[in-house]
Tab-separated table of C-alpha atoms in Angstrom:
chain	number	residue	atom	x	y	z
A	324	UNK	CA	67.563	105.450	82.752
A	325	UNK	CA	67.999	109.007	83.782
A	326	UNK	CA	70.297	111.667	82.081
A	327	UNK	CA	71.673	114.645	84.310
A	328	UNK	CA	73.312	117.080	81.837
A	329	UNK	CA	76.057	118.923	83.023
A	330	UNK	CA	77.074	122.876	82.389
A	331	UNK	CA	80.237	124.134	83.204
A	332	UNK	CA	79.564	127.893	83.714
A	333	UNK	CA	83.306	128.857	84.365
A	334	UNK	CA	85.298	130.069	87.387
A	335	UNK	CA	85.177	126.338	88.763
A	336	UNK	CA	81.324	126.226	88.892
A	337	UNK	CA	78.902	124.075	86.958
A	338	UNK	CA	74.825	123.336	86.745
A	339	UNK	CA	73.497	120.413	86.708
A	340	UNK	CA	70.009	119.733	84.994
A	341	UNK	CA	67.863	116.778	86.060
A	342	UNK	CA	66.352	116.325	82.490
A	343	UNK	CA	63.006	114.500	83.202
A	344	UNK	CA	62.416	117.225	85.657
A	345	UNK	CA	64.044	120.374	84.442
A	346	UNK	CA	64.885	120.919	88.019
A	347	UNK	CA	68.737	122.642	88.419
A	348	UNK	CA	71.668	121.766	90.991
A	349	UNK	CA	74.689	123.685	91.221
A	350	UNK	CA	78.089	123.188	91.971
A	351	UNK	CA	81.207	124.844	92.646
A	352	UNK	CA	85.032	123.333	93.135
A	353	UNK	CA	85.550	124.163	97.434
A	354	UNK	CA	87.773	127.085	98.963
A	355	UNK	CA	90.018	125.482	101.054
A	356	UNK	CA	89.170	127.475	104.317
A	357	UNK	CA	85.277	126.951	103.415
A	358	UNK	CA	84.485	130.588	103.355
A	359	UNK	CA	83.595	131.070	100.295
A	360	UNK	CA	81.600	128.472	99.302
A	361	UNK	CA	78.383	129.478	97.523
A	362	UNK	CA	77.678	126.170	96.352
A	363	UNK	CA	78.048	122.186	97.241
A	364	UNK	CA	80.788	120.700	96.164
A	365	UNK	CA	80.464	117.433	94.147
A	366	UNK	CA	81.616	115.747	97.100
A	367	UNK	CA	78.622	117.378	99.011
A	368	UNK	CA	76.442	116.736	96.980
A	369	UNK	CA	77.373	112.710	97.423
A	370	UNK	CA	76.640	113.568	101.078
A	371	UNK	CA	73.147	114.635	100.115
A	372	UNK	CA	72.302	111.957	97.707
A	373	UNK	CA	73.073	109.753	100.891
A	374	UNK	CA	71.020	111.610	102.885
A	375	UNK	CA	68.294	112.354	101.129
A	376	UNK	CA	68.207	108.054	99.566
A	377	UNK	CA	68.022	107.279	103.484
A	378	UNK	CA	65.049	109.396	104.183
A	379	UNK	CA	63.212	108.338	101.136
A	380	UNK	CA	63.924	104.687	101.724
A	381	UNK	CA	62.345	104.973	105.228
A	382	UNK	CA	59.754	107.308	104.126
A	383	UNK	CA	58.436	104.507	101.448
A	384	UNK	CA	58.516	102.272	104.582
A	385	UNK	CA	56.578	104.192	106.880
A	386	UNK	CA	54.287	104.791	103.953
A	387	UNK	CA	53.347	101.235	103.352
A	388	UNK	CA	52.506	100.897	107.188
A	389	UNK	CA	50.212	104.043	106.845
A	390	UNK	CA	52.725	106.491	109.005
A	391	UNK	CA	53.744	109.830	108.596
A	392	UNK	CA	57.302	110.650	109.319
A	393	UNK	CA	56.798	114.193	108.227
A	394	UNK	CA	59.724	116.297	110.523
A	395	UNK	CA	62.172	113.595	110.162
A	396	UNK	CA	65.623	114.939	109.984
A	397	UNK	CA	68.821	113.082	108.453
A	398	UNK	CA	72.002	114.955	108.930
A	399	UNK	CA	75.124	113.240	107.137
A	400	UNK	CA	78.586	114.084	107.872
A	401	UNK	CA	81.565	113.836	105.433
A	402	UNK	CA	84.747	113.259	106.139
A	403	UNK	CA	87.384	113.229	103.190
A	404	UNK	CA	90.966	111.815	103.400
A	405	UNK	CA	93.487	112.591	101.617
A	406	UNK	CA	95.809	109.267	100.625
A	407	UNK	CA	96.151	108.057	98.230
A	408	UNK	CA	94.189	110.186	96.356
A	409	UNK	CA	91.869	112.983	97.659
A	410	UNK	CA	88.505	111.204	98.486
A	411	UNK	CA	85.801	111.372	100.995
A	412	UNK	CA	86.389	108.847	103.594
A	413	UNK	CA	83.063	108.279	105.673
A	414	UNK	CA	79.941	109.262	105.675
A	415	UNK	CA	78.132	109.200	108.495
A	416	UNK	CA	74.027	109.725	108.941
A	417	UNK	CA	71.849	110.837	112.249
A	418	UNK	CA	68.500	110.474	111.350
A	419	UNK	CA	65.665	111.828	113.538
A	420	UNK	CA	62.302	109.962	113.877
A	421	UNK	CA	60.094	112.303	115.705
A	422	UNK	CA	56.879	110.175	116.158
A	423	UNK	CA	56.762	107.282	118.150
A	424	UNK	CA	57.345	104.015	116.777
A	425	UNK	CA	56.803	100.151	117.879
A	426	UNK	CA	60.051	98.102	118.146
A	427	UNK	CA	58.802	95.992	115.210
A	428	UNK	CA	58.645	99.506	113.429
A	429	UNK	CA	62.319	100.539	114.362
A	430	UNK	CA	63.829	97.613	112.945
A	431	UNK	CA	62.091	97.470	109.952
A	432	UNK	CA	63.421	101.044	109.245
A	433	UNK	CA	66.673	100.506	110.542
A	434	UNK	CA	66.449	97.388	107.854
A	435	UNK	CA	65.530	100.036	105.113
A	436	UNK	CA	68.577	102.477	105.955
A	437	UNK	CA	70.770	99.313	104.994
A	438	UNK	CA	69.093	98.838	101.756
A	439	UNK	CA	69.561	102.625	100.834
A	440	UNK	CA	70.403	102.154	97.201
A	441	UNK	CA	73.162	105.679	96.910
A	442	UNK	CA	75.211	103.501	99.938
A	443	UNK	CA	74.756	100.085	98.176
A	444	UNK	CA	76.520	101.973	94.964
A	445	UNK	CA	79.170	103.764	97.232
A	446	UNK	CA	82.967	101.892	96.897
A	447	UNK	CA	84.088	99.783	99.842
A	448	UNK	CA	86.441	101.907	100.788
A	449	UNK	CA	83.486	104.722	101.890
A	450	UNK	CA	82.874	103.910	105.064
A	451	UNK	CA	79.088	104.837	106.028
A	452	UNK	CA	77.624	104.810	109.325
A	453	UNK	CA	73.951	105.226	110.064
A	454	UNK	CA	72.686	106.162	113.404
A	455	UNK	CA	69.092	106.373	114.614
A	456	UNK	CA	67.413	108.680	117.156
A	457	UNK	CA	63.731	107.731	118.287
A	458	UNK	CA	60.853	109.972	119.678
């Protein structure tokens, strides 16, 4: 069990602490034209927790098969809809493998991204899409 302890600093922002680590996350409620934002929003920071689970998942992969995806990029786009309540809709990952890889290889990641433990927790109604690019 971890416990993520929550500061609401005022003017619609707030800092989260990861207490194991100490390390700090903020986040601010979103402008509506964007322009402003000097923070993620907690609906970005879903997007990153999806991100960052898929990347992790594949790195412990490549790991066990003694290869270094070091330079892999995920990029995860969120979409949010609006009925019936305001919510994010889809979120949808490109991830970047930059080495070469056997087919055996590919599918066993491609396996892993399905397994990602954030998108196994995410509602039904999320949509998530997961898209790989190969060196």
């Amino acid at each position: 069990m971890v416990t993520i302890e929550i500061t609401y600093r005022g003017d619609l922002h707030c800092e989260a602490r990861h207490r194991p680590s100490g390390q700090l996350v903020q986040a601010a409620f979103p402008p509506a034209d964007r322009a402003g934002s000097d923070a993620f929003s907690p609906t970005d920071l879903l997007a990153a927790a999806f991100g960052t689970c898929l990347a992790i998942e594949l790195g412990r992969i490549a790991e066990k098969e003694l290869l270094n995806l070091a330079g892999m990029r995920v990029s995860v786009t969120k979409e949010m809809v609006d009925a019936p309540v305001r919510r994010i809709g889809r979120l949808c990952a490109l991830i970047e493998i930059p080495v070469p890889l056997t087919s055996g290889m590919k599918a066993s990641l491609e396996r892993a991204a399905h397994r990602c433990p954030v998108r196994a927790s995410l509602c039904a109604e999320i949509e998530t899409g997961v898209h790989f690019v190969f060196a």
